[in-house]
PDB file of C-alpha atoms in Angstrom:
ATOM      1  CA  UNK A   1      42.476 -32.942 -41.440  1.00 43.00           C
ATOM      2  CA  UNK A   2      42.239 -33.940 -37.782  1.00 39.00           C
ATOM      3  CA  UNK A   3      45.145 -31.665 -36.900  1.00 35.00           C
ATOM      4  CA  UNK A   4      43.538 -28.749 -38.724  1.00 43.00           C
ATOM      5  CA  UNK A   5      40.228 -29.355 -36.934  1.00 39.00           C
ATOM      6  CA  UNK A   6      41.948 -29.533 -33.564  1.00 39.00           C
ATOM      7  CA  UNK A   7      43.813 -26.295 -34.276  1.00 46.00           C
ATOM      8  CA  UNK A   8      40.587 -24.547 -35.309  1.00 45.00           C
ATOM      9  CA  UNK A   9      38.858 -25.726 -32.151  1.00 44.00           C
ATOM     10  CA  UNK A  10      41.726 -24.502 -29.988  1.00 47.00           C
ATOM     11  CA  UNK A  11      41.529 -21.111 -31.685  1.00 48.00           C
ATOM     12  CA  UNK A  12      37.785 -20.804 -31.142  1.00 51.00           C
ATOM     13  CA  UNK A  13      36.869 -21.100 -34.828  1.00 62.00           C
ATOM     14  CA  UNK A  14      34.720 -24.239 -34.648  1.00 83.00           C
ATOM     15  CA  UNK A  15      32.483 -25.769 -31.996  1.00 96.00           C
ATOM     16  CA  UNK A  16      29.244 -24.918 -30.217  1.00 97.00           C
ATOM     17  CA  UNK A  17      28.632 -21.787 -28.151  1.00 98.00           C
ATOM     18  CA  UNK A  18      25.455 -21.277 -26.112  1.00 98.00           C
ATOM     19  CA  UNK A  19      24.496 -17.671 -25.359  1.00 98.00           C
ATOM     20  CA  UNK A  20      21.547 -16.759 -23.124  1.00 98.00           C
ATOM     21  CA  UNK A  21      20.048 -13.289 -23.284  1.00 96.00           C
ATOM     22  CA  UNK A  22      17.275 -11.141 -21.891  1.00 92.00           C
ATOM     23  CA  UNK A  23      14.768 -10.071 -24.521  1.00 88.00           C
ATOM     24  CA  UNK A  24      15.393  -6.360 -24.002  1.00 86.00           C
ATOM     25  CA  UNK A  25      19.064  -6.850 -24.971  1.00 90.00           C
ATOM     26  CA  UNK A  26      17.914  -7.248 -28.580  1.00 89.00           C
ATOM     27  CA  UNK A  27      17.054  -3.529 -28.680  1.00 84.00           C
ATOM     28  CA  UNK A  28      20.642  -2.399 -28.345  1.00 80.00           C
ATOM     29  CA  UNK A  29      24.020  -4.067 -27.800  1.00 84.00           C
ATOM     30  CA  UNK A  30      23.377  -7.711 -28.633  1.00 92.00           C
ATOM     31  CA  UNK A  31      22.312  -7.867 -32.331  1.00 93.00           C
ATOM     32  CA  UNK A  32      25.473  -6.128 -33.550  1.00 93.00           C
ATOM     33  CA  UNK A  33      27.680  -8.501 -31.557  1.00 95.00           C
ATOM     34  CA  UNK A  34      25.814 -11.605 -32.732  1.00 96.00           C
ATOM     35  CA  UNK A  35      25.922 -10.497 -36.372  1.00 96.00           C
ATOM     36  CA  UNK A  36      29.658  -9.755 -36.238  1.00 96.00           C
ATOM     37  CA  UNK A  37      30.397 -13.024 -34.432  1.00 97.00           C
ATOM     38  CA  UNK A  38      28.552 -15.089 -37.021  1.00 96.00           C
ATOM     39  CA  UNK A  39      30.349 -13.307 -39.851  1.00 96.00           C
ATOM     40  CA  UNK A  40      33.772 -13.912 -38.321  1.00 96.00           C
ATOM     41  CA  UNK A  41      33.101 -17.424 -36.999  1.00 96.00           C
ATOM     42  CA  UNK A  42      30.815 -19.081 -39.580  1.00 96.00           C
ATOM     43  CA  UNK A  43      31.774 -22.590 -38.477  1.00 96.00           C
ATOM     44  CA  UNK A  44      30.745 -22.074 -34.858  1.00 97.00           C
ATOM     45  CA  UNK A  45      27.268 -23.357 -34.002  1.00 97.00           C
ATOM     46  CA  UNK A  46      25.803 -20.410 -32.111  1.00 97.00           C
ATOM     47  CA  UNK A  47      22.869 -21.418 -29.911  1.00 98.00           C
ATOM     48  CA  UNK A  48      20.763 -18.526 -28.598  1.00 97.00           C
ATOM     49  CA  UNK A  49      18.376 -18.911 -25.664  1.00 97.00           C
ATOM     50  CA  UNK A  50      16.132 -16.159 -24.305  1.00 95.00           C
ATOM     51  CA  UNK A  51      16.050 -16.268 -20.492  1.00 93.00           C
ATOM     52  CA  UNK A  52      15.375 -13.987 -17.564  1.00 89.00           C
ATOM     53  CA  UNK A  53      18.384 -12.853 -15.539  1.00 92.00           C
ATOM     54  CA  UNK A  54      17.735 -15.230 -12.581  1.00 90.00           C
ATOM     55  CA  UNK A  55      17.370 -18.165 -14.994  1.00 93.00           C
ATOM     56  CA  UNK A  56      20.607 -17.210 -16.732  1.00 96.00           C
ATOM     57  CA  UNK A  57      22.563 -17.216 -13.496  1.00 96.00           C
ATOM     58  CA  UNK A  58      21.275 -20.705 -12.697  1.00 97.00           C
ATOM     59  CA  UNK A  59      21.974 -21.964 -16.220  1.00 98.00           C
ATOM     60  CA  UNK A  60      25.512 -20.574 -16.198  1.00 98.00           C
ATOM     61  CA  UNK A  61      26.329 -22.194 -12.872  1.00 97.00           C
ATOM     62  CA  UNK A  62      24.861 -25.502 -14.073  1.00 97.00           C
ATOM     63  CA  UNK A  63      26.913 -25.353 -17.271  1.00 97.00           C
ATOM     64  CA  UNK A  64      23.807 -25.251 -19.461  1.00 98.00           C
ATOM     65  CA  UNK A  65      24.898 -22.050 -21.218  1.00 98.00           C
ATOM     66  CA  UNK A  66      28.340 -20.557 -21.812  1.00 98.00           C
ATOM     67  CA  UNK A  67      27.630 -16.826 -21.804  1.00 98.00           C
ATOM     68  CA  UNK A  68      24.812 -14.749 -20.352  1.00 98.00           C
ATOM     69  CA  UNK A  69      23.691 -11.324 -21.512  1.00 97.00           C
ATOM     70  CA  UNK A  70      21.690 -10.166 -18.534  1.00 95.00           C
ATOM     71  CA  UNK A  71      20.406  -7.271 -16.507  1.00 92.00           C
ATOM     72  CA  UNK A  72      22.414  -5.975 -13.572  1.00 92.00           C
ATOM     73  CA  UNK A  73      22.746  -6.377 -10.682  1.00 88.00           C
ATOM     74  CA  UNK A  74      23.570 -10.054 -11.140  1.00 89.00           C
ATOM     75  CA  UNK A  75      26.190 -11.517  -8.852  1.00 85.00           C
ATOM     76  CA  UNK A  76      27.473 -14.968  -8.012  1.00 93.00           C
ATOM     77  CA  UNK A  77      30.886 -15.977  -6.652  1.00 95.00           C
ATOM     78  CA  UNK A  78      31.351 -18.436  -9.541  1.00 96.00           C
ATOM     79  CA  UNK A  79      30.724 -15.861 -12.268  1.00 97.00           C
ATOM     80  CA  UNK A  80      32.585 -13.027 -13.931  1.00 97.00           C
ATOM     81  CA  UNK A  81      30.174 -10.171 -14.690  1.00 96.00           C
ATOM     82  CA  UNK A  82      31.001  -7.086 -16.769  1.00 95.00           C
ATOM     83  CA  UNK A  83      28.916  -3.998 -17.462  1.00 94.00           C
ATOM     84  CA  UNK A  84      28.464  -3.472 -21.209  1.00 92.00           C
ATOM     85  CA  UNK A  85      25.681  -0.896 -21.516  1.00 90.00           C
ATOM     86  CA  UNK A  86      23.923   1.701 -19.380  1.00 91.00           C
ATOM     87  CA  UNK A  87      20.596   3.141 -20.507  1.00 91.00           C
ATOM     88  CA  UNK A  88      18.329   5.868 -19.154  1.00 93.00           C
ATOM     89  CA  UNK A  89      14.643   5.034 -18.876  1.00 96.00           C
ATOM     90  CA  UNK A  90      11.697   6.687 -20.577  1.00 97.00           C
ATOM     91  CA  UNK A  91       8.003   6.765 -19.777  1.00 97.00           C
ATOM     92  CA  UNK A  92       5.474   5.028 -22.009  1.00 97.00           C
ATOM     93  CA  UNK A  93       1.911   6.376 -22.155  1.00 98.00           C
ATOM     94  CA  UNK A  94      -1.076   5.550 -24.365  1.00 97.00           C
ATOM     95  CA  UNK A  95      -1.256   7.717 -27.473  1.00 96.00           C
ATOM     96  CA  UNK A  96      -4.580   9.152 -26.223  1.00 96.00           C
ATOM     97  CA  UNK A  97      -3.073  10.181 -22.862  1.00 97.00           C
ATOM     98  CA  UNK A  98      -3.185  13.937 -22.041  1.00 96.00           C
ATOM     99  CA  UNK A  99       0.638  13.991 -21.873  1.00 97.00           C
ATOM    100  CA  UNK A 100       1.150  12.130 -25.156  1.00 96.00           C
ATOM    101  CA  UNK A 101       1.581  15.276 -27.228  1.00 95.00           C
ATOM    102  CA  UNK A 102       4.690  16.235 -25.266  1.00 96.00           C
ATOM    103  CA  UNK A 103       8.252  15.045 -25.856  1.00 94.00           C
ATOM    104  CA  UNK A 104       9.242  14.869 -22.179  1.00 97.00           C
ATOM    105  CA  UNK A 105       7.908  15.042 -18.652  1.00 97.00           C
ATOM    106  CA  UNK A 106       8.944  14.953 -15.020  1.00 97.00           C
ATOM    107  CA  UNK A 107       8.419  11.566 -13.401  1.00 97.00           C
ATOM    108  CA  UNK A 108       6.333  13.111 -10.645  1.00 97.00           C
ATOM    109  CA  UNK A 109       3.727  14.070 -13.275  1.00 97.00           C
ATOM    110  CA  UNK A 110       2.812  10.376 -13.411  1.00 98.00           C
ATOM    111  CA  UNK A 111       2.273  10.111  -9.647  1.00 97.00           C
ATOM    112  CA  UNK A 112      -1.462   9.406  -9.951  1.00 97.00           C
ATOM    113  CA  UNK A 113      -1.205   6.933 -12.826  1.00 98.00           C
ATOM    114  CA  UNK A 114      -1.475   3.126 -12.606  1.00 98.00           C
ATOM    115  CA  UNK A 115       1.812   1.494 -13.644  1.00 98.00           C
ATOM    116  CA  UNK A 116       2.534  -1.630 -15.653  1.00 98.00           C
ATOM    117  CA  UNK A 117       6.033  -2.763 -14.674  1.00 98.00           C
ATOM    118  CA  UNK A 118       8.374  -5.616 -15.400  1.00 95.00           C
ATOM    119  CA  UNK A 119       8.243  -7.747 -12.265  1.00 94.00           C
ATOM    120  CA  UNK A 120      10.860  -7.274  -9.577  1.00 93.00           C
ATOM    121  CA  UNK A 121      11.520 -11.020  -9.680  1.00 89.00           C
ATOM    122  CA  UNK A 122      12.501 -10.659 -13.336  1.00 87.00           C
ATOM    123  CA  UNK A 123      14.242  -7.270 -13.298  1.00 90.00           C
ATOM    124  CA  UNK A 124      14.991  -6.022  -9.770  1.00 89.00           C
ATOM    125  CA  UNK A 125      17.313  -3.250 -10.979  1.00 90.00           C
ATOM    126  CA  UNK A 126      14.601  -1.525 -13.003  1.00 94.00           C
ATOM    127  CA  UNK A 127      11.821  -2.139 -10.494  1.00 95.00           C
ATOM    128  CA  UNK A 128      13.747  -1.039  -7.411  1.00 95.00           C
ATOM    129  CA  UNK A 129      15.350   1.899  -9.184  1.00 94.00           C
ATOM    130  CA  UNK A 130      11.968   3.240 -10.229  1.00 97.00           C
ATOM    131  CA  UNK A 131      10.275   2.696  -6.865  1.00 97.00           C
ATOM    132  CA  UNK A 132      13.180   4.293  -4.987  1.00 97.00           C
ATOM    133  CA  UNK A 133      13.252   7.332  -7.257  1.00 97.00           C
ATOM    134  CA  UNK A 134       9.473   7.766  -7.032  1.00 97.00           C
ATOM    135  CA  UNK A 135       9.617   7.727  -3.243  1.00 97.00           C
ATOM    136  CA  UNK A 136      12.456  10.234  -3.317  1.00 96.00           C
ATOM    137  CA  UNK A 137      10.201  12.470  -5.392  1.00 96.00           C
ATOM    138  CA  UNK A 138       7.422  12.133  -2.837  1.00 97.00           C
ATOM    139  CA  UNK A 139       4.979   9.599  -4.223  1.00 97.00           C
ATOM    140  CA  UNK A 140       4.241   5.899  -3.862  1.00 97.00           C
ATOM    141  CA  UNK A 141       3.642   4.332  -7.288  1.00 97.00           C
ATOM    142  CA  UNK A 142       0.427   2.406  -7.783  1.00 97.00           C
ATOM    143  CA  UNK A 143       1.526  -0.779  -9.551  1.00 98.00           C
ATOM    144  CA  UNK A 144      -1.489  -2.182 -11.351  1.00 97.00           C
ATOM    145  CA  UNK A 145       0.218  -5.031 -13.187  1.00 97.00           C
ATOM    146  CA  UNK A 146       3.564  -6.814 -13.160  1.00 97.00           C
ATOM    147  CA  UNK A 147       4.733  -8.613 -16.296  1.00 96.00           C
ATOM    148  CA  UNK A 148       7.749 -10.642 -17.389  1.00 91.00           C
ATOM    149  CA  UNK A 149       8.728  -8.808 -20.593  1.00 89.00           C
ATOM    150  CA  UNK A 150       9.224  -5.195 -21.631  1.00 91.00           C
ATOM    151  CA  UNK A 151       7.279  -5.862 -24.839  1.00 91.00           C
ATOM    152  CA  UNK A 152       4.309  -7.028 -22.752  1.00 93.00           C
ATOM    153  CA  UNK A 153       4.409  -3.856 -20.665  1.00 95.00           C
ATOM    154  CA  UNK A 154       4.356  -1.710 -23.804  1.00 95.00           C
ATOM    155  CA  UNK A 155       1.485  -3.767 -25.226  1.00 95.00           C
ATOM    156  CA  UNK A 156      -0.604  -3.321 -22.086  1.00 97.00           C
ATOM    157  CA  UNK A 157       0.074   0.411 -22.100  1.00 97.00           C
ATOM    158  CA  UNK A 158      -1.176   0.416 -25.694  1.00 96.00           C
ATOM    159  CA  UNK A 159      -4.326  -1.301 -24.420  1.00 96.00           C
ATOM    160  CA  UNK A 160      -4.889   1.576 -22.003  1.00 96.00           C
ATOM    161  CA  UNK A 161      -4.159  -0.316 -18.784  1.00 97.00           C
ATOM    162  CA  UNK A 162      -1.667   2.189 -17.441  1.00 98.00           C
ATOM    163  CA  UNK A 163       1.730   3.746 -18.069  1.00 98.00           C
ATOM    164  CA  UNK A 164       5.183   2.211 -17.801  1.00 98.00           C
ATOM    165  CA  UNK A 165       8.885   2.891 -17.348  1.00 97.00           C
ATOM    166  CA  UNK A 166      11.219   1.142 -19.804  1.00 96.00           C
ATOM    167  CA  UNK A 167      14.779   1.516 -21.149  1.00 93.00           C
ATOM    168  CA  UNK A 168      15.078   4.164 -23.848  1.00 92.00           C
ATOM    169  CA  UNK A 169      16.267   1.484 -26.300  1.00 88.00           C
ATOM    170  CA  UNK A 170      12.669   0.209 -26.259  1.00 90.00           C
ATOM    171  CA  UNK A 171      11.740   3.200 -28.420  1.00 89.00           C
ATOM    172  CA  UNK A 172      12.900   1.086 -31.361  1.00 80.00           C
ATOM    173  CA  UNK A 173       9.724  -0.950 -30.873  1.00 74.00           C
ATOM    174  CA  UNK A 174       7.300   1.255 -32.740  1.00 72.00           C
ATOM    175  CA  UNK A 175       3.623   1.148 -31.823  1.00 80.00           C
ATOM    176  CA  UNK A 176       1.129   3.722 -32.960  1.00 86.00           C
ATOM    177  CA  UNK A 177      -0.877   3.238 -29.765  1.00 94.00           C
ATOM    178  CA  UNK A 178       1.866   4.513 -27.407  1.00 97.00           C
ATOM    179  CA  UNK A 179       4.202   7.461 -26.978  1.00 97.00           C
ATOM    180  CA  UNK A 180       7.673   7.358 -25.454  1.00 96.00           C
ATOM    181  CA  UNK A 181       8.465  10.419 -23.345  1.00 97.00           C
ATOM    182  CA  UNK A 182      11.945  11.311 -22.128  1.00 96.00           C
ATOM    183  CA  UNK A 183      12.232  12.382 -18.517  1.00 95.00           C
ATOM    184  CA  UNK A 184      13.332  15.790 -17.350  1.00 95.00           C
ATOM    185  CA  UNK A 185      15.338  15.841 -14.147  1.00 92.00           C
ATOM    186  CA  UNK A 186      16.023  12.468 -12.558  1.00 91.00           C
ATOM    187  CA  UNK A 187      15.164   9.222 -14.289  1.00 92.00           C
ATOM    188  CA  UNK A 188      15.871   5.562 -13.488  1.00 93.00           C
ATOM    189  CA  UNK A 189      18.769   3.925 -15.313  1.00 93.00           C
ATOM    190  CA  UNK A 190      19.316   0.263 -16.164  1.00 93.00           C
ATOM    191  CA  UNK A 191      22.456  -1.713 -16.899  1.00 92.00           C
ATOM    192  CA  UNK A 192      23.175  -4.605 -19.226  1.00 93.00           C
ATOM    193  CA  UNK A 193      25.996  -7.015 -18.445  1.00 95.00           C
ATOM    194  CA  UNK A 194      27.734 -10.068 -19.831  1.00 97.00           C
ATOM    195  CA  UNK A 195      28.542 -13.033 -17.578  1.00 98.00           C
ATOM    196  CA  UNK A 196      30.572 -16.223 -17.850  1.00 98.00           C
ATOM    197  CA  UNK A 197      31.900 -18.861 -15.487  1.00 98.00           C
ATOM    198  CA  UNK A 198      35.090 -18.241 -13.560  1.00 97.00           C
ATOM    199  CA  UNK A 199      37.835 -20.543 -14.725  1.00 95.00           C
ATOM    200  CA  UNK A 200      36.183 -21.206 -18.103  1.00 96.00           C
ATOM    201  CA  UNK A 201      39.071 -21.702 -20.545  1.00 96.00           C
ATOM    202  CA  UNK A 202      36.923 -22.285 -23.636  1.00 97.00           C
ATOM    203  CA  UNK A 203      38.415 -20.519 -26.684  1.00 97.00           C
ATOM    204  CA  UNK A 204      34.860 -20.054 -27.959  1.00 97.00           C
ATOM    205  CA  UNK A 205      33.936 -18.025 -24.888  1.00 98.00           C
ATOM    206  CA  UNK A 206      37.188 -16.062 -25.152  1.00 97.00           C
ATOM    207  CA  UNK A 207      36.614 -15.245 -28.833  1.00 96.00           C
ATOM    208  CA  UNK A 208      33.066 -14.051 -28.175  1.00 97.00           C
ATOM    209  CA  UNK A 209      34.163 -11.822 -25.283  1.00 96.00           C
ATOM    210  CA  UNK A 210      37.075 -10.402 -27.263  1.00 96.00           C
ATOM    211  CA  UNK A 211      34.826  -9.458 -30.151  1.00 94.00           C
ATOM    212  CA  UNK A 212      32.170  -7.993 -27.855  1.00 92.00           C
ATOM    213  CA  UNK A 213      34.757  -5.841 -26.093  1.00 93.00           C
ATOM    214  CA  UNK A 214      36.276  -4.730 -29.405  1.00 91.00           C
ATOM    215  CA  UNK A 215      32.878  -3.521 -30.605  1.00 85.00           C
ATOM    216  CA  UNK A 216      31.811  -1.993 -27.262  1.00 81.00           C
ATOM    217  CA  UNK A 217      34.772  -1.574 -24.883  1.00 83.00           C
ATOM    218  CA  UNK A 218      33.931  -2.150 -21.234  1.00 76.00           C
TER     219      UNK A 218
END
């Protein structure tokens, strides 16, 4: 029995694996990977922790989590980081907005609108990408509110406090009070990555990464 347990642990079939993730990852890549991992490794205790990207980097370095599913850019000399998903952004407007009846728009059409954005401290890739593109198009965005979650941004747009820019995967969050509009011409893009510690020889980490890559090659 002890030999069998040791063999299973060495093969990554039993044990405890801690995976941190950003909330927006649940709109796309992550749920499929988690579901498949649980089906194939039912004896592994999978611990999931929602964290911002900066918190994930700190937790990985401290050994508090084994794998991070985070927003790029995210770099640290002690981490391996791989791109797993790239997503174009869409605009979110209140359903009563004059542009809501359309299916798409040019970003510059929102130049005079107040924006509700995920904070730069939480998601610098999205924030900086949007601000840079807006300036390239000739306008300085008026940021009315900064929030910590994409869901919060969509909720505040629904409340009529402004418009927002979010990954297109967010369209899976259906709200009658908002409309998601694709962007003609240039639009910001965001990237999702997976990170783990350099030198980590855990078979649990290896099995998770192997499955993730098999489902979505990177």
